[in-house]
């Protein structure tokens, strides 16, 4: 599988787990070859299975609204899923299905080599950050195995509960800034020395592979903050033309 199109061809013919039995269409994923941003969902639902395209139902509409809120459209990003065929009745994918299907997502990530991976919900988040609850890890950038991972809650959760939607919107709003920082980090010739320095210092320690980029940026921002200048002092003896008593000095 040397191209994303070839991955899609193999997926469309795949029978490597039992999910192939009930599918109408496999949903390999879609987006331009050069996409900087990769979204990873869980698996196709009813509408996705019918159309063979990811995130085209209600959760997809919310994803498109969220993209619009950061000035992007879905044709600028790559959208993939953990499993490429719809689990019956929208049940959760089971470990052997995720394991059978992971070779396709692995290859998509390698071929795309995205600047930023946004994991939507607990299944795709667990692929990179196992054993942690999504509510704990969401909204913080991590570098894991050389990839930048930004977990957020699944849009379907945002459709069910307003407070989840607010959290998703809050996290989504951080994406453009993160991409700016990551672009600077990948371009050493940048003119912004301060951010470049902070970004360059973001090397996860061996004992802490999932350190947050903000954990690195925030302290250096504090250190670099210049102390507030002292207010100018006025030499009382040099004040010319003091106003007469009862009048206010204007200048
Ligand atoms: N939910 C997902 O996780 N993926 C889709 O493609 C659609 C809905
Ligand atoms: Fe193959 Fe993945 Fe579909 Fe299972 S879910 S049949 S592994 S493409």
mmCIF file of C-alpha atoms and ligand atoms in Angstrom:
data_model
loop_
_atom_site.group_PDB
_atom_site.id
_atom_site.type_symbol
_atom_site.label_atom_id
_atom_site.label_comp_id
_atom_site.label_asym_id
_atom_site.label_seq_id
_atom_site.Cartn_x
_atom_site.Cartn_y
_atom_site.Cartn_z
ATOM 1 C CA UNK A 1 0.000 0.000 0.000
ATOM 2 C CA UNK A 2 2.047 2.921 -1.307
ATOM 3 C CA UNK A 3 -0.622 5.596 -1.611
ATOM 4 C CA UNK A 4 -3.746 6.587 0.307
ATOM 5 C CA UNK A 5 -5.797 5.600 -2.734
ATOM 6 C CA UNK A 6 -4.254 2.138 -2.612
ATOM 7 C CA UNK A 7 -5.060 1.807 1.105
ATOM 8 C CA UNK A 8 -8.656 2.656 0.202
ATOM 9 C CA UNK A 9 -8.714 0.010 -2.523
ATOM 10 C CA UNK A 10 -7.447 -2.665 -0.135
ATOM 11 C CA UNK A 11 -9.921 -1.599 2.574
ATOM 12 C CA UNK A 12 -12.838 -1.783 0.150
ATOM 13 C CA UNK A 13 -12.032 -5.449 -0.536
ATOM 14 C CA UNK A 14 -11.038 -6.375 3.039
ATOM 15 C CA UNK A 15 -12.573 -9.374 4.828
ATOM 16 C CA UNK A 16 -10.095 -9.526 7.719
ATOM 17 C CA UNK A 17 -12.671 -9.247 10.517
ATOM 18 C CA UNK A 18 -16.341 -10.091 10.949
ATOM 19 C CA UNK A 19 -17.414 -6.478 10.366
ATOM 20 C CA UNK A 20 -17.140 -7.039 6.623
ATOM 21 C CA UNK A 21 -20.220 -9.296 6.773
ATOM 22 C CA UNK A 22 -22.736 -6.585 7.630
ATOM 23 C CA UNK A 23 -21.298 -3.652 5.733
ATOM 24 C CA UNK A 24 -22.913 -1.958 2.752
ATOM 25 C CA UNK A 25 -19.705 -0.061 2.010
ATOM 26 C CA UNK A 26 -16.374 0.077 3.744
ATOM 27 C CA UNK A 27 -15.354 3.623 4.738
ATOM 28 C CA UNK A 28 -11.614 3.933 4.164
ATOM 29 C CA UNK A 29 -11.421 7.668 4.917
ATOM 30 C CA UNK A 30 -11.032 10.716 2.715
ATOM 31 C CA UNK A 31 -9.087 13.883 2.246
ATOM 32 C CA UNK A 32 -6.238 15.368 0.230
ATOM 33 C CA UNK A 33 -2.858 13.601 0.164
ATOM 34 C CA UNK A 34 -1.126 16.653 1.613
ATOM 35 C CA UNK A 35 -3.544 17.309 4.515
ATOM 36 C CA UNK A 36 -1.770 18.703 7.586
ATOM 37 C CA UNK A 37 -4.618 17.790 9.893
ATOM 38 C CA UNK A 38 -5.876 14.235 10.426
ATOM 39 C CA UNK A 39 -9.079 13.517 12.344
ATOM 40 C CA UNK A 40 -9.590 9.979 13.620
ATOM 41 C CA UNK A 41 -13.085 8.903 14.638
ATOM 42 C CA UNK A 42 -14.361 5.579 15.876
ATOM 43 C CA UNK A 43 -16.114 3.807 13.027
ATOM 44 C CA UNK A 44 -18.758 4.324 10.378
ATOM 45 C CA UNK A 45 -22.404 4.741 11.410
ATOM 46 C CA UNK A 46 -25.555 4.252 9.364
ATOM 47 C CA UNK A 47 -25.031 7.127 6.928
ATOM 48 C CA UNK A 48 -21.321 6.461 6.501
ATOM 49 C CA UNK A 49 -22.008 2.789 5.704
ATOM 50 C CA UNK A 50 -24.559 3.818 3.095
ATOM 51 C CA UNK A 51 -22.314 6.351 1.401
ATOM 52 C CA UNK A 52 -18.861 4.835 1.961
ATOM 53 C CA UNK A 53 -17.688 8.212 3.328
ATOM 54 C CA UNK A 54 -16.661 9.199 6.871
ATOM 55 C CA UNK A 55 -18.638 11.640 9.031
ATOM 56 C CA UNK A 56 -21.547 12.333 6.683
ATOM 57 C CA UNK A 57 -24.360 11.939 9.245
ATOM 58 C CA UNK A 58 -25.326 14.227 12.156
ATOM 59 C CA UNK A 59 -21.902 13.924 13.829
ATOM 60 C CA UNK A 60 -20.375 14.845 10.486
ATOM 61 C CA UNK A 61 -22.530 17.962 10.259
ATOM 62 C CA UNK A 62 -21.240 19.040 13.651
ATOM 63 C CA UNK A 63 -17.674 18.287 12.584
ATOM 64 C CA UNK A 64 -18.182 20.492 9.525
ATOM 65 C CA UNK A 65 -19.586 23.312 11.693
ATOM 66 C CA UNK A 66 -16.600 23.002 14.017
ATOM 67 C CA UNK A 67 -14.212 23.150 11.069
ATOM 68 C CA UNK A 68 -16.011 26.226 9.791
ATOM 69 C CA UNK A 69 -15.599 27.840 13.231
ATOM 70 C CA UNK A 70 -11.818 27.702 12.705
ATOM 71 C CA UNK A 71 -11.999 28.823 9.096
ATOM 72 C CA UNK A 72 -11.511 25.394 7.553
ATOM 73 C CA UNK A 73 -13.522 23.043 5.352
ATOM 74 C CA UNK A 74 -13.594 19.270 5.290
ATOM 75 C CA UNK A 75 -11.855 19.089 1.929
ATOM 76 C CA UNK A 76 -8.709 20.532 3.581
ATOM 77 C CA UNK A 77 -8.397 17.771 6.180
ATOM 78 C CA UNK A 78 -8.102 13.997 6.210
ATOM 79 C CA UNK A 79 -10.874 12.149 8.032
ATOM 80 C CA UNK A 80 -10.397 8.515 9.037
ATOM 81 C CA UNK A 81 -11.722 6.024 11.562
ATOM 82 C CA UNK A 82 -10.359 3.307 13.827
ATOM 83 C CA UNK A 83 -12.432 0.633 12.071
ATOM 84 C CA UNK A 84 -13.411 1.012 8.448
ATOM 85 C CA UNK A 85 -16.628 -1.027 8.495
ATOM 86 C CA UNK A 86 -19.770 -0.281 10.481
ATOM 87 C CA UNK A 87 -20.266 -2.314 13.653
ATOM 88 C CA UNK A 88 -23.824 -3.733 13.678
ATOM 89 C CA UNK A 89 -26.362 -1.474 15.430
ATOM 90 C CA UNK A 90 -23.578 1.052 16.012
ATOM 91 C CA UNK A 91 -22.141 -1.033 18.839
ATOM 92 C CA UNK A 92 -18.614 -0.281 19.998
ATOM 93 C CA UNK A 93 -15.864 -1.925 17.960
ATOM 94 C CA UNK A 94 -14.292 -4.834 19.866
ATOM 95 C CA UNK A 95 -10.532 -5.313 20.375
ATOM 96 C CA UNK A 96 -10.069 -7.966 17.675
ATOM 97 C CA UNK A 97 -11.781 -5.725 15.106
ATOM 98 C CA UNK A 98 -9.656 -2.747 16.081
ATOM 99 C CA UNK A 99 -6.541 -4.928 15.920
ATOM 100 C CA UNK A 100 -7.456 -6.368 12.501
ATOM 101 C CA UNK A 101 -8.107 -2.895 11.097
ATOM 102 C CA UNK A 102 -5.192 -0.997 12.667
ATOM 103 C CA UNK A 103 -2.814 -1.786 9.785
ATOM 104 C CA UNK A 104 -4.855 0.505 7.548
ATOM 105 C CA UNK A 105 -4.886 3.460 9.924
ATOM 106 C CA UNK A 106 -1.170 2.922 10.652
ATOM 107 C CA UNK A 107 -0.404 3.117 6.947
ATOM 108 C CA UNK A 108 -2.656 6.145 6.450
ATOM 109 C CA UNK A 109 -0.768 7.962 9.216
ATOM 110 C CA UNK A 110 2.607 7.022 7.703
ATOM 111 C CA UNK A 111 1.629 8.097 4.202
ATOM 112 C CA UNK A 112 -0.033 11.323 5.299
ATOM 113 C CA UNK A 113 2.573 12.221 7.930
ATOM 114 C CA UNK A 114 0.242 14.927 9.285
ATOM 115 C CA UNK A 115 1.342 17.952 11.261
ATOM 116 C CA UNK A 116 -1.371 17.289 13.849
ATOM 117 C CA UNK A 117 -3.620 14.321 14.645
ATOM 118 C CA UNK A 118 -6.918 15.113 16.347
ATOM 119 C CA UNK A 119 -8.409 12.032 17.979
ATOM 120 C CA UNK A 120 -12.202 12.193 18.259
ATOM 121 C CA UNK A 121 -13.449 10.300 21.294
ATOM 122 C CA UNK A 122 -12.157 7.542 23.491
ATOM 123 C CA UNK A 123 -11.380 4.823 20.935
ATOM 124 C CA UNK A 124 -8.975 6.768 18.772
ATOM 125 C CA UNK A 125 -7.553 8.547 21.830
ATOM 126 C CA UNK A 126 -6.827 5.164 23.446
ATOM 127 C CA UNK A 127 -4.781 4.170 20.415
ATOM 128 C CA UNK A 128 -2.207 6.774 21.439
ATOM 129 C CA UNK A 129 -2.962 7.296 25.137
ATOM 130 C CA UNK A 130 -4.246 3.995 26.501
ATOM 131 C CA UNK A 131 -5.923 3.689 29.874
ATOM 132 C CA UNK A 132 -6.755 7.363 30.421
ATOM 133 C CA UNK A 133 -10.200 8.879 30.423
ATOM 134 C CA UNK A 134 -10.935 11.242 27.558
ATOM 135 C CA UNK A 135 -12.225 13.870 29.985
ATOM 136 C CA UNK A 136 -8.773 13.966 31.623
ATOM 137 C CA UNK A 137 -6.645 14.114 28.492
ATOM 138 C CA UNK A 138 -8.819 16.170 26.143
ATOM 139 C CA UNK A 139 -7.720 19.585 24.980
ATOM 140 C CA UNK A 140 -4.000 19.106 25.606
ATOM 141 C CA UNK A 141 -1.398 18.510 22.943
ATOM 142 C CA UNK A 142 0.882 15.539 23.406
ATOM 143 C CA UNK A 143 3.815 14.203 21.478
ATOM 144 C CA UNK A 144 3.694 10.431 21.297
ATOM 145 C CA UNK A 145 6.091 8.330 19.212
ATOM 146 C CA UNK A 146 7.067 11.437 17.278
ATOM 147 C CA UNK A 147 3.475 12.376 16.428
ATOM 148 C CA UNK A 148 1.500 15.305 17.771
ATOM 149 C CA UNK A 149 -1.810 14.158 19.198
ATOM 150 C CA UNK A 150 -4.644 16.426 20.313
ATOM 151 C CA UNK A 151 -7.530 14.449 21.840
ATOM 152 C CA UNK A 152 -11.012 15.931 21.954
ATOM 153 C CA UNK A 153 -14.406 14.451 22.718
ATOM 154 C CA UNK A 154 -16.376 12.811 19.949
ATOM 155 C CA UNK A 155 -18.805 15.117 18.082
ATOM 156 C CA UNK A 156 -21.586 12.573 18.715
ATOM 157 C CA UNK A 157 -21.187 13.320 22.443
ATOM 158 C CA UNK A 158 -21.602 16.999 21.617
ATOM 159 C CA UNK A 159 -24.912 16.226 19.912
ATOM 160 C CA UNK A 160 -26.188 14.519 23.050
ATOM 161 C CA UNK A 161 -25.126 17.009 25.684
ATOM 162 C CA UNK A 162 -24.707 20.759 25.488
ATOM 163 C CA UNK A 163 -21.849 20.892 28.011
ATOM 164 C CA UNK A 164 -19.923 18.378 25.916
ATOM 165 C CA UNK A 165 -20.495 20.532 22.890
ATOM 166 C CA UNK A 166 -19.067 23.537 24.727
ATOM 167 C CA UNK A 167 -15.974 21.510 25.654
ATOM 168 C CA UNK A 168 -15.534 20.356 22.047
ATOM 169 C CA UNK A 169 -15.865 23.933 20.777
ATOM 170 C CA UNK A 170 -13.347 25.142 23.335
ATOM 171 C CA UNK A 171 -10.828 22.468 22.299
ATOM 172 C CA UNK A 172 -11.452 22.986 18.598
ATOM 173 C CA UNK A 173 -10.681 26.687 18.946
ATOM 174 C CA UNK A 174 -7.137 25.760 20.002
ATOM 175 C CA UNK A 175 -6.378 23.870 16.789
ATOM 176 C CA UNK A 176 -5.233 26.799 14.586
ATOM 177 C CA UNK A 177 -2.821 28.039 17.273
ATOM 178 C CA UNK A 178 -1.410 24.564 17.791
ATOM 179 C CA UNK A 179 -0.861 24.203 14.075
ATOM 180 C CA UNK A 180 0.951 27.544 14.011
ATOM 181 C CA UNK A 181 3.272 26.410 16.806
ATOM 182 C CA UNK A 182 3.891 23.058 15.130
ATOM 183 C CA UNK A 183 4.637 24.736 11.804
ATOM 184 C CA UNK A 184 7.153 27.006 13.500
ATOM 185 C CA UNK A 185 8.667 24.006 15.253
ATOM 186 C CA UNK A 186 9.110 22.238 11.930
ATOM 187 C CA UNK A 187 10.664 25.313 10.290
ATOM 188 C CA UNK A 188 13.892 26.179 12.114
ATOM 189 C CA UNK A 189 14.412 29.266 9.942
ATOM 190 C CA UNK A 190 11.431 30.982 11.486
ATOM 191 C CA UNK A 191 11.783 34.602 12.474
ATOM 192 C CA UNK A 192 9.943 34.188 15.745
ATOM 193 C CA UNK A 193 12.901 33.336 17.934
ATOM 194 C CA UNK A 194 11.010 33.161 21.195
ATOM 195 C CA UNK A 195 8.393 30.691 20.024
ATOM 196 C CA UNK A 196 11.014 28.781 18.059
ATOM 197 C CA UNK A 197 13.117 28.407 21.161
ATOM 198 C CA UNK A 198 10.169 27.226 23.239
ATOM 199 C CA UNK A 199 9.056 24.842 20.514
ATOM 200 C CA UNK A 200 12.578 23.487 20.037
ATOM 201 C CA UNK A 201 12.876 22.799 23.743
ATOM 202 C CA UNK A 202 9.799 20.593 23.529
ATOM 203 C CA UNK A 203 11.524 17.229 23.687
ATOM 204 C CA UNK A 204 9.691 14.676 25.787
ATOM 205 C CA UNK A 205 11.889 13.280 28.535
ATOM 206 C CA UNK A 206 12.366 9.489 28.286
ATOM 207 C CA UNK A 207 10.390 9.013 31.485
ATOM 208 C CA UNK A 208 7.559 11.254 30.302
ATOM 209 C CA UNK A 209 6.633 10.445 26.721
ATOM 210 C CA UNK A 210 3.346 12.290 26.904
ATOM 211 C CA UNK A 211 4.391 15.673 28.246
ATOM 212 C CA UNK A 212 2.062 18.395 27.077
ATOM 213 C CA UNK A 213 3.480 21.072 24.816
ATOM 214 C CA UNK A 214 1.749 23.674 26.970
ATOM 215 C CA UNK A 215 3.617 22.351 30.006
ATOM 216 C CA UNK A 216 6.729 23.404 28.151
ATOM 217 C CA UNK A 217 5.503 26.644 26.639
ATOM 218 C CA UNK A 218 3.787 28.003 29.737
ATOM 219 C CA UNK A 219 6.796 28.071 32.121
ATOM 220 C CA UNK A 220 9.081 29.615 29.509
ATOM 221 C CA UNK A 221 6.491 32.287 28.848
ATOM 222 C CA UNK A 222 6.534 33.108 32.548
ATOM 223 C CA UNK A 223 10.327 33.218 32.721
ATOM 224 C CA UNK A 224 10.530 35.433 29.677
ATOM 225 C CA UNK A 225 7.931 37.904 30.930
ATOM 226 C CA UNK A 226 9.653 41.219 31.539
ATOM 227 C CA UNK A 227 8.928 42.859 34.938
ATOM 228 C CA UNK A 228 6.525 45.764 34.696
ATOM 229 C CA UNK A 229 8.430 49.039 34.354
ATOM 230 C CA UNK A 230 8.385 51.354 37.369
ATOM 231 C CA UNK A 231 5.968 54.257 36.903
ATOM 232 C CA UNK A 232 7.856 57.448 35.977
ATOM 233 C CA UNK A 233 8.643 59.577 39.004
ATOM 234 C CA UNK A 234 8.149 63.317 38.925
ATOM 235 C CA UNK A 235 10.725 65.482 40.536
ATOM 236 C CA UNK A 236 8.550 67.788 42.654
ATOM 237 C CA UNK A 237 11.200 70.533 42.626
ATOM 238 C CA UNK A 238 11.157 70.734 38.817
ATOM 239 C CA UNK A 239 7.431 71.164 38.332
ATOM 240 C CA UNK A 240 6.957 74.412 36.521
ATOM 241 C CA UNK A 241 3.849 76.546 36.859
ATOM 242 C CA UNK A 242 2.018 74.736 39.604
ATOM 243 C CA UNK A 243 -1.662 75.554 39.193
ATOM 244 C CA UNK A 244 -3.097 77.937 41.706
ATOM 245 C CA UNK A 245 -4.948 76.269 44.609
ATOM 246 C CA UNK A 246 -8.347 74.898 43.547
ATOM 247 C CA UNK A 247 -7.325 74.271 39.901
ATOM 248 C CA UNK A 248 -6.433 70.964 38.341
ATOM 249 C CA UNK A 249 -3.205 70.201 36.536
ATOM 250 C CA UNK A 250 -4.136 68.787 33.126
ATOM 251 C CA UNK A 251 -0.727 68.067 31.602
HETATM 252 N N1 LIG B 1 -18.691 8.621 13.934
HETATM 253 C C1 LIG B 1 -17.438 8.174 13.740
HETATM 254 O O1 LIG B 1 -16.707 7.914 14.674
HETATM 255 N N2 LIG B 1 -17.004 8.066 12.503
HETATM 256 C C2 LIG B 1 -17.734 8.379 11.448
HETATM 257 O O2 LIG B 1 -17.238 8.261 10.345
HETATM 258 C C3 LIG B 1 -19.043 8.848 11.675
HETATM 259 C C4 LIG B 1 -19.500 8.956 12.928
HETATM 260 FE FE1 LIG B 2 -11.210 -5.201 7.172
HETATM 261 FE FE2 LIG B 2 -11.233 -3.183 8.921
HETATM 262 FE FE3 LIG B 2 -13.472 -3.801 7.603
HETATM 263 FE FE4 LIG B 2 -12.542 -5.440 9.487
HETATM 264 S S1 LIG B 2 -13.282 -3.332 9.797
HETATM 265 S S2 LIG B 2 -13.281 -6.049 7.455
HETATM 266 S S3 LIG B 2 -10.322 -5.233 9.224
HETATM 267 S S4 LIG B 2 -11.551 -3.020 6.718
#
